[in-house]
PDB file of C-alpha atoms in Angstrom:
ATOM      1  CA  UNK A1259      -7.841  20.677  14.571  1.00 54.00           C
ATOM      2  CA  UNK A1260      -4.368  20.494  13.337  1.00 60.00           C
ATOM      3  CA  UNK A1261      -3.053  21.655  10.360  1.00 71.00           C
ATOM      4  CA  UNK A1262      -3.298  19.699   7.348  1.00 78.00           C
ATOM      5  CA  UNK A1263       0.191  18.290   5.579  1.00 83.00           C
ATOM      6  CA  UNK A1264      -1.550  15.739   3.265  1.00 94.00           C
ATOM      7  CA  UNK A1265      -4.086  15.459   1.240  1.00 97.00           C
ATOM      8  CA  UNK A1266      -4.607  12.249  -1.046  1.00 98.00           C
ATOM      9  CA  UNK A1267      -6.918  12.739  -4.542  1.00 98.00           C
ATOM     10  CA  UNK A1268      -8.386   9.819  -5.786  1.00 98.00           C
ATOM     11  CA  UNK A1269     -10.449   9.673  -9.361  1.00 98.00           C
ATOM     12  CA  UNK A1270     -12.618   7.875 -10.440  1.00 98.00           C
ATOM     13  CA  UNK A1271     -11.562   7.240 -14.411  1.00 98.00           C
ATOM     14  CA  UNK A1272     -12.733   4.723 -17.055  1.00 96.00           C
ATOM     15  CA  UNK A1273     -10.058   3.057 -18.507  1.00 95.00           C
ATOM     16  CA  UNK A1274      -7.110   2.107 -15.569  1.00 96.00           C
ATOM     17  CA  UNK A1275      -5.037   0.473 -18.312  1.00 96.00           C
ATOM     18  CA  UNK A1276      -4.453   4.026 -20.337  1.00 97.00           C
ATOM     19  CA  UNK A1277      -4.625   6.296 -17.132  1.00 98.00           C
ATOM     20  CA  UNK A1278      -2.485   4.388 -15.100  1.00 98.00           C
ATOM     21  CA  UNK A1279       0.140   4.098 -18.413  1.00 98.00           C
ATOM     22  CA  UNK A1280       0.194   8.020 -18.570  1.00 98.00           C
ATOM     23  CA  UNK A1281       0.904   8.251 -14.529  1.00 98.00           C
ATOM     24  CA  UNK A1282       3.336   5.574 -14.653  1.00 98.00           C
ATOM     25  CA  UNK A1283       5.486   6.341 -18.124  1.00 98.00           C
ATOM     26  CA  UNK A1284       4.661  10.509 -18.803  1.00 98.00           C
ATOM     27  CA  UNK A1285       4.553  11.743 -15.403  1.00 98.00           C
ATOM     28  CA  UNK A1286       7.032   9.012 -13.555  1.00 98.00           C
ATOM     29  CA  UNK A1287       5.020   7.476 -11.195  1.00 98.00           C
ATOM     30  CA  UNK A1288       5.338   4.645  -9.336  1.00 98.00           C
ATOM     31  CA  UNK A1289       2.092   1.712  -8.788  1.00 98.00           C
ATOM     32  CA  UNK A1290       2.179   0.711  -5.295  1.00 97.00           C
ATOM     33  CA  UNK A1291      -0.665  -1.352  -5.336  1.00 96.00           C
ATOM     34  CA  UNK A1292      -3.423  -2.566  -7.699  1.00 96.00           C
ATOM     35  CA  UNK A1293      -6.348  -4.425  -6.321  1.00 94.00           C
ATOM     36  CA  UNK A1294     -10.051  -5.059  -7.522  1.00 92.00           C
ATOM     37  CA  UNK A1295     -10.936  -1.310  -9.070  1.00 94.00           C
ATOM     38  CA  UNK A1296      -8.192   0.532  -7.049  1.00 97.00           C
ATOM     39  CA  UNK A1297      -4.534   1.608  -7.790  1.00 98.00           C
ATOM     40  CA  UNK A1298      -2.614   3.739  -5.969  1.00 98.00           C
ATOM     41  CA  UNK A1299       0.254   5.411  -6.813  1.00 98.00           C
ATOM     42  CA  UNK A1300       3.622   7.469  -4.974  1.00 98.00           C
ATOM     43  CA  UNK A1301       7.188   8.077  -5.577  1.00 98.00           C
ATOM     44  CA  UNK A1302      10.518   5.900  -5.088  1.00 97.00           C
ATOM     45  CA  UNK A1303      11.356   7.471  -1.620  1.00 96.00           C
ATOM     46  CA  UNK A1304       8.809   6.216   0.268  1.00 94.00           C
ATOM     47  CA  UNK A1305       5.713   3.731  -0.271  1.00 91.00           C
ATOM     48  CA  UNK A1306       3.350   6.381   0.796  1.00 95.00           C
ATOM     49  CA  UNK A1307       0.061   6.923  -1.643  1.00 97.00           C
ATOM     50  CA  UNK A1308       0.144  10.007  -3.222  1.00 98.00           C
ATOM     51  CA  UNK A1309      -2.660   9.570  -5.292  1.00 98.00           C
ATOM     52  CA  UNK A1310      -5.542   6.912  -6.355  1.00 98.00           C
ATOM     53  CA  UNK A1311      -7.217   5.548  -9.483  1.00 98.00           C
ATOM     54  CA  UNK A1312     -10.779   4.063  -8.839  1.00 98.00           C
ATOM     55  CA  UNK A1313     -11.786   2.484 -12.163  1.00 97.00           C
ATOM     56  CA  UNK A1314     -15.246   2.789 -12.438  1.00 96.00           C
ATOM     57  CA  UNK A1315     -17.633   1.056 -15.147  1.00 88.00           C
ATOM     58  CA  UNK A1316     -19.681   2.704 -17.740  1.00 88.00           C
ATOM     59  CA  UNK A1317     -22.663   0.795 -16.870  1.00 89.00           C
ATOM     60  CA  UNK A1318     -22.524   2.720 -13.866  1.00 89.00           C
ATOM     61  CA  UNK A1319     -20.511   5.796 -14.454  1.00 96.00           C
ATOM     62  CA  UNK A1320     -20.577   8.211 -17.125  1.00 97.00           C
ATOM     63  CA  UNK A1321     -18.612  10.862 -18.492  1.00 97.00           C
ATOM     64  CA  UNK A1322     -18.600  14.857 -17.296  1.00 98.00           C
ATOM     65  CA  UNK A1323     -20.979  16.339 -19.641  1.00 97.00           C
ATOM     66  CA  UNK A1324     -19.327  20.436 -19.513  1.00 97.00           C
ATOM     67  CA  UNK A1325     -16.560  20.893 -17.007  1.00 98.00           C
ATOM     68  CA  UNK A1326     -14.696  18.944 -14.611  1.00 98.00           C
ATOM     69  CA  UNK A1327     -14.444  19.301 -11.203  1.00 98.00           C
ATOM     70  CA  UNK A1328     -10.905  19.041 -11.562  1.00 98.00           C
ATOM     71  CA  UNK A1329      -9.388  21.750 -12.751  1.00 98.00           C
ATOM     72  CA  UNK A1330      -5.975  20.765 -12.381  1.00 98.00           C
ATOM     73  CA  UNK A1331      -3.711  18.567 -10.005  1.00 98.00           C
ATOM     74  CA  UNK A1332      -0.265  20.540  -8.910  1.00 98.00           C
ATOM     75  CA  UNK A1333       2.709  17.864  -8.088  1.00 98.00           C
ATOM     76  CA  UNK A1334       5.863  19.265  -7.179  1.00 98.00           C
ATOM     77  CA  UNK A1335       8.945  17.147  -7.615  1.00 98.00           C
ATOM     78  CA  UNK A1336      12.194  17.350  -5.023  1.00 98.00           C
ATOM     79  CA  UNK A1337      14.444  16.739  -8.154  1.00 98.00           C
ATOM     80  CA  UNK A1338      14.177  19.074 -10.767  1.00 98.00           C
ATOM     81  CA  UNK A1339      16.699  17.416 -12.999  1.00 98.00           C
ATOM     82  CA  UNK A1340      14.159  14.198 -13.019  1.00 98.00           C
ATOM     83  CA  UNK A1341      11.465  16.298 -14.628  1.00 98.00           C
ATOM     84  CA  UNK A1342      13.919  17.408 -17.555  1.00 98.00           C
ATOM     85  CA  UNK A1343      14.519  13.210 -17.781  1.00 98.00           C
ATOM     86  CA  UNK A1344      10.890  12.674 -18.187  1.00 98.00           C
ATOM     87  CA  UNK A1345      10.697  14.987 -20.894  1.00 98.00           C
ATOM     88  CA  UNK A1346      13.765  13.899 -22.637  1.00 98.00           C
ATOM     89  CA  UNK A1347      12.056  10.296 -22.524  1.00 97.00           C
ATOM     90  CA  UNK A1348       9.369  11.475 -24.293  1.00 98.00           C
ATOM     91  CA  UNK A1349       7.244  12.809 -21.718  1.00 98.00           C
ATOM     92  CA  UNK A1350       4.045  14.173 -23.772  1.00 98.00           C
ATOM     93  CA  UNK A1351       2.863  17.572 -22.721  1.00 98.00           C
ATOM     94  CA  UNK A1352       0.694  20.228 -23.214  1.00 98.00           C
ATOM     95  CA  UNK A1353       2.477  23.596 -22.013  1.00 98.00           C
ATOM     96  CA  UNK A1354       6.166  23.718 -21.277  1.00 98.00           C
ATOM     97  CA  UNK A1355       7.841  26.195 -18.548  1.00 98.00           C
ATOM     98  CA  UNK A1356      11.200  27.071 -17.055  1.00 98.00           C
ATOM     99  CA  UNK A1357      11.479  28.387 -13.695  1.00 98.00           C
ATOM    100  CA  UNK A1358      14.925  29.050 -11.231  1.00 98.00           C
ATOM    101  CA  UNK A1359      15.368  25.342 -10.865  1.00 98.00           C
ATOM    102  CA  UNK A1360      14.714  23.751 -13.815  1.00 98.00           C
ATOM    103  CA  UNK A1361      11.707  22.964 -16.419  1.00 98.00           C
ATOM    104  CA  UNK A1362       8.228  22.322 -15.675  1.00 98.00           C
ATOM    105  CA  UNK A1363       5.444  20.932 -17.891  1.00 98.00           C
ATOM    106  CA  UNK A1364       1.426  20.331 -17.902  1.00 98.00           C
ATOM    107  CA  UNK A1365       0.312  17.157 -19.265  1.00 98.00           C
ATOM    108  CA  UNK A1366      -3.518  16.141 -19.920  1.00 98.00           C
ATOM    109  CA  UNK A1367      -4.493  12.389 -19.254  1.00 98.00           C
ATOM    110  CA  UNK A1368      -5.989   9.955 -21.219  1.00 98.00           C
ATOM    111  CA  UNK A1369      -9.643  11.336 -19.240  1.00 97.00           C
ATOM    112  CA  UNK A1370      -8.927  14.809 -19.863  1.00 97.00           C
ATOM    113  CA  UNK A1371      -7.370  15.450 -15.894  1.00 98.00           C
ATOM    114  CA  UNK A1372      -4.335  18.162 -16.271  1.00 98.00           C
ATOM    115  CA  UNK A1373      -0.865  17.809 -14.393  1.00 98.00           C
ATOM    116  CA  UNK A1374       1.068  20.391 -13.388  1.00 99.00           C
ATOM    117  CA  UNK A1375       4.792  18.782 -12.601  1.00 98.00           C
ATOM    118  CA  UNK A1376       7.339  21.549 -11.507  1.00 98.00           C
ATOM    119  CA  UNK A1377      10.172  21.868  -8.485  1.00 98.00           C
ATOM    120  CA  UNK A1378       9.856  25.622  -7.675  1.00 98.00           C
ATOM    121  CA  UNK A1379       9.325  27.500  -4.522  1.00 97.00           C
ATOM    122  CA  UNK A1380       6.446  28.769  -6.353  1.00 97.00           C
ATOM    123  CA  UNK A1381       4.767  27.825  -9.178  1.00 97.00           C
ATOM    124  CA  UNK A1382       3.684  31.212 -10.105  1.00 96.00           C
ATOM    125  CA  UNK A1383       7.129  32.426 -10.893  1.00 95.00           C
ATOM    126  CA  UNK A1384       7.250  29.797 -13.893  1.00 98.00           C
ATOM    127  CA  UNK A1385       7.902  30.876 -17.875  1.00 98.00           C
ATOM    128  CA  UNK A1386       6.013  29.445 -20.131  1.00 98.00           C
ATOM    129  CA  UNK A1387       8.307  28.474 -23.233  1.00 98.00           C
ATOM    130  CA  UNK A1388       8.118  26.735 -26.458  1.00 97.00           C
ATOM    131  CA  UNK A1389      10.339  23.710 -27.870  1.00 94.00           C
ATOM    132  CA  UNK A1390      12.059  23.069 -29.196  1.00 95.00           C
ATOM    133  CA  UNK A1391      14.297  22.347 -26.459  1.00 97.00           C
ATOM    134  CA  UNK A1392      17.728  19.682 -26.412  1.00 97.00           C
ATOM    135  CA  UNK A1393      16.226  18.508 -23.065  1.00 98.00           C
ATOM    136  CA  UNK A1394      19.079  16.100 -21.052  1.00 97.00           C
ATOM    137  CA  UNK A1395      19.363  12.880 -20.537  1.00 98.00           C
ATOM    138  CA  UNK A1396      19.332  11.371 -16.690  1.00 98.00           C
ATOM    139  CA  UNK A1397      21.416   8.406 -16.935  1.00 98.00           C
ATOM    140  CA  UNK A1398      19.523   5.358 -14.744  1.00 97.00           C
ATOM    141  CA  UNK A1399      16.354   7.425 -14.450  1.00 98.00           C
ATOM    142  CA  UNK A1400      13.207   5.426 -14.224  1.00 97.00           C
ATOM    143  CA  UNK A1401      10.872   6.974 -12.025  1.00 98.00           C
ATOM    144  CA  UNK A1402      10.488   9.973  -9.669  1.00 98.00           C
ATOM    145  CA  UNK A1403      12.888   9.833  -6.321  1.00 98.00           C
ATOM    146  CA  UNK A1404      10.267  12.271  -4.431  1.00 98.00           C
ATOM    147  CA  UNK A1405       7.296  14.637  -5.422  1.00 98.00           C
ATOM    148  CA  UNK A1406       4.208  16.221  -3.262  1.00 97.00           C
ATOM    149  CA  UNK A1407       0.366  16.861  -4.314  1.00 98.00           C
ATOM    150  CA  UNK A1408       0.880  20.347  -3.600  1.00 97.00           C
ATOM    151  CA  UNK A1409      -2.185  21.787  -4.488  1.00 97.00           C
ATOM    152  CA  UNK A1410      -5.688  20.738  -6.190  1.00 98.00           C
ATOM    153  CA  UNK A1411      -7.655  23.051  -7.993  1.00 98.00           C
ATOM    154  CA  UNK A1412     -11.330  22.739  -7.993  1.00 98.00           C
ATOM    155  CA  UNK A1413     -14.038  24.108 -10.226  1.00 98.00           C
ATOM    156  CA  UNK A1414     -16.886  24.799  -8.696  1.00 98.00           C
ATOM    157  CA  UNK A1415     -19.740  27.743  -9.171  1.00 98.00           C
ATOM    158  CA  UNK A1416     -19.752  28.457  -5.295  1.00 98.00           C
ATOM    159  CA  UNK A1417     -16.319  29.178  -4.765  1.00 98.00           C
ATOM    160  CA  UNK A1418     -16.442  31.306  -1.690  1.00 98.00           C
ATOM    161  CA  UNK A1419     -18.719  28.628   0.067  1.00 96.00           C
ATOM    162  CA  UNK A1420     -16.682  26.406  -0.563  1.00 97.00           C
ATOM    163  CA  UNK A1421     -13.403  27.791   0.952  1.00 96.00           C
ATOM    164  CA  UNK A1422     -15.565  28.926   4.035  1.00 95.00           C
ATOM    165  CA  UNK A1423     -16.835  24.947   4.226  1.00 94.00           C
ATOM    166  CA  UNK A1424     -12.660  24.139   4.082  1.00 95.00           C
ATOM    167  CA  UNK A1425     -11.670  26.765   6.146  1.00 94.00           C
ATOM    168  CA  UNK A1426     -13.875  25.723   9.013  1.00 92.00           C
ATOM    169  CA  UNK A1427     -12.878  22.053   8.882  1.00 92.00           C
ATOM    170  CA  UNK A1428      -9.278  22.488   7.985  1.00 92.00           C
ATOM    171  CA  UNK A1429      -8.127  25.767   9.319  1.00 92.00           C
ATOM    172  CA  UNK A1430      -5.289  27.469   7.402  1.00 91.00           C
ATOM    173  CA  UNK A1431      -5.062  24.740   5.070  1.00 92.00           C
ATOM    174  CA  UNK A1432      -3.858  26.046   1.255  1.00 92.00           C
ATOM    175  CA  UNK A1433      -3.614  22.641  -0.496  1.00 96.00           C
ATOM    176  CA  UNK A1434      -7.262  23.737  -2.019  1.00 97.00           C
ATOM    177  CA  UNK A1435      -8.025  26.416  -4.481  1.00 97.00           C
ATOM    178  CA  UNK A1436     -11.473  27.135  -5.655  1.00 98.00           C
ATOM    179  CA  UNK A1437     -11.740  28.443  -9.055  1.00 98.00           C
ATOM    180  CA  UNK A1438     -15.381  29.924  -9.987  1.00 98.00           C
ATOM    181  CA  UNK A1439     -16.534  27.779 -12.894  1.00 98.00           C
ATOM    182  CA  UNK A1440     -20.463  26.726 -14.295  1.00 98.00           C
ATOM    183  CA  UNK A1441     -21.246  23.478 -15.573  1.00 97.00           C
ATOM    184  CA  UNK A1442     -23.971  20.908 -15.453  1.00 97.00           C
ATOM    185  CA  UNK A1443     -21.616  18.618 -13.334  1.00 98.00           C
ATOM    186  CA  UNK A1444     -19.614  20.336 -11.038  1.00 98.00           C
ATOM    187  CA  UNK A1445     -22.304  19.152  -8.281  1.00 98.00           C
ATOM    188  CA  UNK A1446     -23.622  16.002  -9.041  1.00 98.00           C
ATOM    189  CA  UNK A1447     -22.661  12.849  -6.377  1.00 97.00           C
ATOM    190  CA  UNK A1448     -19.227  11.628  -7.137  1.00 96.00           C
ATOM    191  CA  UNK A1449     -19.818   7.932  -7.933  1.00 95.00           C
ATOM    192  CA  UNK A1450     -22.129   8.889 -10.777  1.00 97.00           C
ATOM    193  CA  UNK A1451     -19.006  10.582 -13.555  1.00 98.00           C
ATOM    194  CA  UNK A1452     -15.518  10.222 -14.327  1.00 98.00           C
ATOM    195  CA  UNK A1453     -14.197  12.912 -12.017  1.00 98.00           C
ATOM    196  CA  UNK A1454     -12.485  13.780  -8.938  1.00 98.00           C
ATOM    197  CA  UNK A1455     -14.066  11.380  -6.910  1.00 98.00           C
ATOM    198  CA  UNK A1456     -12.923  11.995  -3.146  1.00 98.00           C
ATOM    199  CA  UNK A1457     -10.120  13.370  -1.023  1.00 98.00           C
ATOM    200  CA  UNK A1458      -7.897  11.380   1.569  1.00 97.00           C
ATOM    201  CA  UNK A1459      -7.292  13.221   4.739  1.00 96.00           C
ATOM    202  CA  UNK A1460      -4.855  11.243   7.207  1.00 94.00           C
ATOM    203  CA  UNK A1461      -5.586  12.696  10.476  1.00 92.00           C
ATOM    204  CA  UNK A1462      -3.741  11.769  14.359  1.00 91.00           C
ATOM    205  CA  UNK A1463      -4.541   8.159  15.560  1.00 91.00           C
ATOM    206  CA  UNK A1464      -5.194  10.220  18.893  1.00 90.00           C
ATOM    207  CA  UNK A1465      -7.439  12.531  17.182  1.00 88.00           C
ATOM    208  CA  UNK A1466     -11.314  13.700  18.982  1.00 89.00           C
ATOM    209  CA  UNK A1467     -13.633  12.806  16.433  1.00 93.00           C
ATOM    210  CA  UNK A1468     -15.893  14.648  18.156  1.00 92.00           C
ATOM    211  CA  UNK A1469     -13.903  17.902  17.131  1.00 88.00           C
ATOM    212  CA  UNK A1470     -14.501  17.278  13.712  1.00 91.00           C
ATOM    213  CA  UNK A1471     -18.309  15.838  13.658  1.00 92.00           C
ATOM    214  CA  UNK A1472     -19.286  19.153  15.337  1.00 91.00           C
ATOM    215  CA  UNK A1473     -17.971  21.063  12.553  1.00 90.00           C
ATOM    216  CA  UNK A1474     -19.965  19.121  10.120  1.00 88.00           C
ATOM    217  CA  UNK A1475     -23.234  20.087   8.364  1.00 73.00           C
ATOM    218  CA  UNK A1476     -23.605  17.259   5.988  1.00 71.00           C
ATOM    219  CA  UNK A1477     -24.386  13.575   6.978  1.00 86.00           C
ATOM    220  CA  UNK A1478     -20.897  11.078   7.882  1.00 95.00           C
ATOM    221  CA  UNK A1479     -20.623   8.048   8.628  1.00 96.00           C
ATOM    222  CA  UNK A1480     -18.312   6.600  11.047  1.00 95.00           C
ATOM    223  CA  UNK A1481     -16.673   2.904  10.797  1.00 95.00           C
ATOM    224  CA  UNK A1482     -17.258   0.947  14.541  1.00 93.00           C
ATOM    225  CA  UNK A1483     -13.257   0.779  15.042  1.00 92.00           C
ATOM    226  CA  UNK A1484     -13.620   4.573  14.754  1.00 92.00           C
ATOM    227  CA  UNK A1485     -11.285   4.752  12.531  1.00 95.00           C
ATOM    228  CA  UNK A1486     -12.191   6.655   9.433  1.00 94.00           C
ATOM    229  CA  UNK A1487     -14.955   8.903   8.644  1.00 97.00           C
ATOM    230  CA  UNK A1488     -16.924   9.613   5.878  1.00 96.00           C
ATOM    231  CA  UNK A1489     -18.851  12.704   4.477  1.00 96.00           C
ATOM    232  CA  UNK A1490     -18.934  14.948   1.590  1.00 96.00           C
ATOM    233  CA  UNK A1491     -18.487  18.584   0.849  1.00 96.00           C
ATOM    234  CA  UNK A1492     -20.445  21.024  -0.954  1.00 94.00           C
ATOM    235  CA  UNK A1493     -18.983  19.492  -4.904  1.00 97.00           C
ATOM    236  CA  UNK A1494     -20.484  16.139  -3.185  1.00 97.00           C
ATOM    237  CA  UNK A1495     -16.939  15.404  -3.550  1.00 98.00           C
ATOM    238  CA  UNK A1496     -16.672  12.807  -1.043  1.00 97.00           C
ATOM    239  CA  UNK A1497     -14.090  13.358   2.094  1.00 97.00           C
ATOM    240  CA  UNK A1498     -12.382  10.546   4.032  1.00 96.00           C
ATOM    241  CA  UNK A1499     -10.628  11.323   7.140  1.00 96.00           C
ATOM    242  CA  UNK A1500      -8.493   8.223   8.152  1.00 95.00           C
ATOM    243  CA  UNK A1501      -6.379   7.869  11.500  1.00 93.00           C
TER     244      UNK A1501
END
């Protein structure tokens, strides 16, 4: 199976209004589209979904009780002078770095899901620092020309399995990290708490299903055009490979 080059989050939240606010006006986001309980979300460059909002109801969803699944969602932004306009704007965060090309902050939405914005080569080489800083104004700035969900960081209590599920479905992908965490949620059914709810996995139109299903352990399910399909992995985080 090829390699992997994009994978879309989507979360399931409470409140779109507020969430949607913070992607839009803190981390420079751009809406795309907004229909029934969905919103999805990208940059200026292209009108390709980057990541999705599912608001959910409390009458049927409730929130984590302990940790989140999410740990923390990595975007990495092709114009590091745009993430020193966000935070002259106002930008609200909760840790503030400086790497080679510029600053970097973490931000915590409205639902308690953290943000990592940066435009390093690697995120690890990243100061933290603390204002206050004269951050600089990007004349005509409104949102972000180009960014990438580089990486999503997952708590989970069976880190190890998890990888080994990954590995074996997406080999040599590194857009996952598993972080060993214990809480009464972490493994509950994702349509059931205000969480990381699933992960968008565009795959080859020309692509062998068959390649994939055989690979598979837990129950999918399979559209009749053939062409998405439909499972979850160990966090019952649910997975949907799309051609």
């Amino acid at each position: 199976m090829m390699k992997v080059k994009k994978i879309i989050p989507a979360i399931r939240i409470n409140n779109r209004g507020a969430n949607q606010r913070f992607l839009e006006d803190n981390l420079g986001f751009k809406t795309y589209l907004e229909e029934a309980a969905f919103a999805e979300f990208g940059d200026r460059k292209t009108a390709e979904t980057k990541l999705v909002l599912i608001e959910s109801p409390s009458m049927r969803t409730r929130a984590v009780k302990g940790v989140k699944k999410l740990h923390k969602i990595v975007i990495r932004v092709d114009h590091p002078e745009e993430i020193e306009a966000l935070l002259a704007r106002g930008a609200v965060f909760t840790k503030l770095y400086r790497g080679a090309n510029g600053y970097a902050f973490e931000s915590v939405s409205p639902e308690n899901d953290c943000f990592l914005l940066h435009a390093e080569e690697d995120a690890a080489q990243l100061v933290e620092i603390l204002p206050p800083v004269a951050f600089r104004v990007l004349a005509g700035f409104e949102k972000l020309t180009a960014f990438s969900v580089e990486k999503l960081m997952i708590n989970t209590p069976q880190p190890v399995e998890s990888y080994a599920f990954y590995e074996r479905l997406l080999p040599g992908q590194d857009m996952l990290d598993f972080r060993k965490a214990e809480g009464e949620d972490l493994l509950v059914e994702a349509e059931t708490i205000w969480d990381l709810d699933s992960l968008r996995i565009p795959v080859p139109v020309d692509m062998d299903w068959l390649e994939l299903e055989e690979k598979l352990r837990a129950p999918f399910f399979k559209d009749k055009k053939e062409r998405f399909l439909q499972t979850t992995d160990m966090s019952n985080i649910e997975l949907w490979f799309e051609k």
